[in-house]
Amino acid sequence: MRGARNMEDYGLFLALLGSALLVGFVSVVFSLVWVFSYREGLGWDGGSAEFNWHPVLIVTGFVFIQGIAIIVYRLPWTWKCSKLLMKFIHAGLNTIAMILAIVSMVAVFDYHNARRIPNMYSLHSWIGLTAVILYSLQVRICVYKSVVKLMNALSNSSTIGSK
């Protein structure tokens, strides 16, 4: 009975995982459709098209890619992989999400500066900047800690092997 229960849970897990991935992917597609259909598309010229990078990159980075980074350890087919490989994948996805968030902020500041619109004039601006700063700090600290652990493990293993 326990084995059957696990298979039912696995099927439910796959259904929820597929649903979550689909919602994230559809969110990215909808943001692109909105930008190209109802806004001026994407560009990097100081105009409205440059500002449009902000919602696209935030949705792609913070919703879709970070969502995948969060669940990468819970995927049953990754349990056979080395933990180090999974940490690299997790860190890489979080780094990509961080870079997309930073580029989206650059697009907004560049757009505001080109149009002579004051920066940081709303609560949305302050909360968004705080979120990006804290997220960037988290990613950097976690990557640093992982690299230090890896270097310690490598130095300990080379010391043991040389005796």
PDB file of C-alpha atoms in Angstrom, residues 15-99:
ATOM      1  CA  ALA A  15       0.922  17.507 -12.100  1.00  0.00           C
ATOM      2  CA  LEU A  16       1.655  20.393  -9.722  1.00  0.00           C
ATOM      3  CA  LEU A  17       5.170  20.827 -11.119  1.00  0.00           C
ATOM      4  CA  GLY A  18       3.847  20.891 -14.670  1.00  0.00           C
ATOM      5  CA  SER A  19       1.164  23.379 -13.664  1.00  0.00           C
ATOM      6  CA  ALA A  20       3.697  25.646 -11.951  1.00  0.00           C
ATOM      7  CA  LEU A  21       6.046  25.560 -14.939  1.00  0.00           C
ATOM      8  CA  LEU A  22       3.161  26.229 -17.289  1.00  0.00           C
ATOM      9  CA  VAL A  23       1.972  29.227 -15.236  1.00  0.00           C
ATOM     10  CA  GLY A  24       5.505  30.652 -15.195  1.00  0.00           C
ATOM     11  CA  PHE A  25       5.984  30.130 -18.926  1.00  0.00           C
ATOM     12  CA  VAL A  26       2.568  31.578 -19.745  1.00  0.00           C
ATOM     13  CA  SER A  27       3.365  34.598 -17.547  1.00  0.00           C
ATOM     14  CA  VAL A  28       6.485  35.286 -19.622  1.00  0.00           C
ATOM     15  CA  VAL A  29       4.553  34.821 -22.867  1.00  0.00           C
ATOM     16  CA  PHE A  30       1.728  37.100 -21.674  1.00  0.00           C
ATOM     17  CA  SER A  31       4.189  39.825 -20.672  1.00  0.00           C
ATOM     18  CA  LEU A  32       5.778  39.624 -24.128  1.00  0.00           C
ATOM     19  CA  VAL A  33       2.393  39.676 -25.870  1.00  0.00           C
ATOM     20  CA  TRP A  34       1.365  42.682 -23.770  1.00  0.00           C
ATOM     21  CA  VAL A  35       4.596  44.549 -24.562  1.00  0.00           C
ATOM     22  CA  PHE A  36       4.419  43.874 -28.298  1.00  0.00           C
ATOM     23  CA  SER A  37       0.649  44.222 -28.744  1.00  0.00           C
ATOM     24  CA  TYR A  38      -0.312  47.033 -26.388  1.00  0.00           C
ATOM     25  CA  ARG A  39       2.969  48.861 -25.804  1.00  0.00           C
ATOM     26  CA  GLU A  40       5.742  49.868 -28.197  1.00  0.00           C
ATOM     27  CA  GLY A  41       7.717  46.627 -28.190  1.00  0.00           C
ATOM     28  CA  LEU A  42      11.264  46.351 -26.884  1.00  0.00           C
ATOM     29  CA  GLY A  43      14.220  48.628 -27.557  1.00  0.00           C
ATOM     30  CA  TRP A  44      17.201  50.258 -25.903  1.00  0.00           C
ATOM     31  CA  ASP A  45      16.954  53.846 -27.043  1.00  0.00           C
ATOM     32  CA  GLY A  46      15.680  55.739 -23.998  1.00  0.00           C
ATOM     33  CA  GLY A  47      12.068  55.569 -25.198  1.00  0.00           C
ATOM     34  CA  SER A  48       9.060  53.655 -23.974  1.00  0.00           C
ATOM     35  CA  ALA A  49      10.338  50.524 -25.670  1.00  0.00           C
ATOM     36  CA  GLU A  50      13.311  50.564 -23.311  1.00  0.00           C
ATOM     37  CA  PHE A  51      11.075  50.823 -20.259  1.00  0.00           C
ATOM     38  CA  ASN A  52       9.183  47.757 -21.507  1.00  0.00           C
ATOM     39  CA  TRP A  53      12.187  45.591 -20.717  1.00  0.00           C
ATOM     40  CA  HIS A  54      11.373  46.061 -17.025  1.00  0.00           C
ATOM     41  CA  PRO A  55       8.193  43.944 -16.788  1.00  0.00           C
ATOM     42  CA  VAL A  56       9.479  41.343 -19.236  1.00  0.00           C
ATOM     43  CA  LEU A  57      12.778  40.802 -17.417  1.00  0.00           C
ATOM     44  CA  ILE A  58      11.252  40.899 -13.937  1.00  0.00           C
ATOM     45  CA  VAL A  59       8.618  38.315 -14.841  1.00  0.00           C
ATOM     46  CA  THR A  60      11.187  36.148 -16.614  1.00  0.00           C
ATOM     47  CA  GLY A  61      13.780  36.390 -13.832  1.00  0.00           C
ATOM     48  CA  PHE A  62      11.814  36.635 -10.613  1.00  0.00           C
ATOM     49  CA  VAL A  63       8.815  34.503 -11.547  1.00  0.00           C
ATOM     50  CA  PHE A  64      10.002  31.898 -14.026  1.00  0.00           C
ATOM     51  CA  ILE A  65      13.752  31.356 -13.574  1.00  0.00           C
ATOM     52  CA  GLN A  66      13.826  31.907  -9.816  1.00  0.00           C
ATOM     53  CA  GLY A  67      10.838  29.574  -9.505  1.00  0.00           C
ATOM     54  CA  ILE A  68      12.793  26.857 -11.275  1.00  0.00           C
ATOM     55  CA  ALA A  69      15.822  27.567  -9.056  1.00  0.00           C
ATOM     56  CA  ILE A  70      13.677  27.121  -5.966  1.00  0.00           C
ATOM     57  CA  ILE A  71      12.361  23.694  -6.937  1.00  0.00           C
ATOM     58  CA  VAL A  72      15.491  22.274  -8.577  1.00  0.00           C
ATOM     59  CA  TYR A  73      16.377  20.288  -5.423  1.00  0.00           C
ATOM     60  CA  ARG A  74      12.903  18.753  -5.209  1.00  0.00           C
ATOM     61  CA  LEU A  75      12.861  17.187  -8.651  1.00  0.00           C
ATOM     62  CA  PRO A  76      12.987  13.399  -8.153  1.00  0.00           C
ATOM     63  CA  TRP A  77      15.102  12.802 -11.270  1.00  0.00           C
ATOM     64  CA  THR A  78      17.823  15.064  -9.821  1.00  0.00           C
ATOM     65  CA  TRP A  79      18.162  13.066  -6.611  1.00  0.00           C
ATOM     66  CA  LYS A  80      20.672  10.767  -8.310  1.00  0.00           C
ATOM     67  CA  CYS A  81      22.862  13.743  -9.323  1.00  0.00           C
ATOM     68  CA  SER A  82      25.676  14.964  -7.137  1.00  0.00           C
ATOM     69  CA  LYS A  83      24.730  17.609  -4.624  1.00  0.00           C
ATOM     70  CA  LEU A  84      27.532  19.818  -5.948  1.00  0.00           C
ATOM     71  CA  LEU A  85      26.061  19.738  -9.452  1.00  0.00           C
ATOM     72  CA  MET A  86      22.630  20.653  -8.110  1.00  0.00           C
ATOM     73  CA  LYS A  87      24.150  23.537  -6.114  1.00  0.00           C
ATOM     74  CA  PHE A  88      25.809  24.846  -9.278  1.00  0.00           C
ATOM     75  CA  ILE A  89      22.534  24.618 -11.200  1.00  0.00           C
ATOM     76  CA  HIS A  90      20.666  26.325  -8.337  1.00  0.00           C
ATOM     77  CA  ALA A  91      23.289  29.078  -8.049  1.00  0.00           C
ATOM     78  CA  GLY A  92      23.420  29.530 -11.809  1.00  0.00           C
ATOM     79  CA  LEU A  93      19.654  29.943 -12.113  1.00  0.00           C
ATOM     80  CA  ASN A  94      19.589  32.410  -9.213  1.00  0.00           C
ATOM     81  CA  THR A  95      22.474  34.337 -10.767  1.00  0.00           C
ATOM     82  CA  ILE A  96      20.638  34.543 -14.089  1.00  0.00           C
ATOM     83  CA  ALA A  97      17.514  35.795 -12.285  1.00  0.00           C
ATOM     84  CA  MET A  98      19.627  38.387 -10.450  1.00  0.00           C
ATOM     85  CA  ILE A  99      21.246  39.607 -13.680  1.00  0.00           C
TER      86      ILE A  99
END
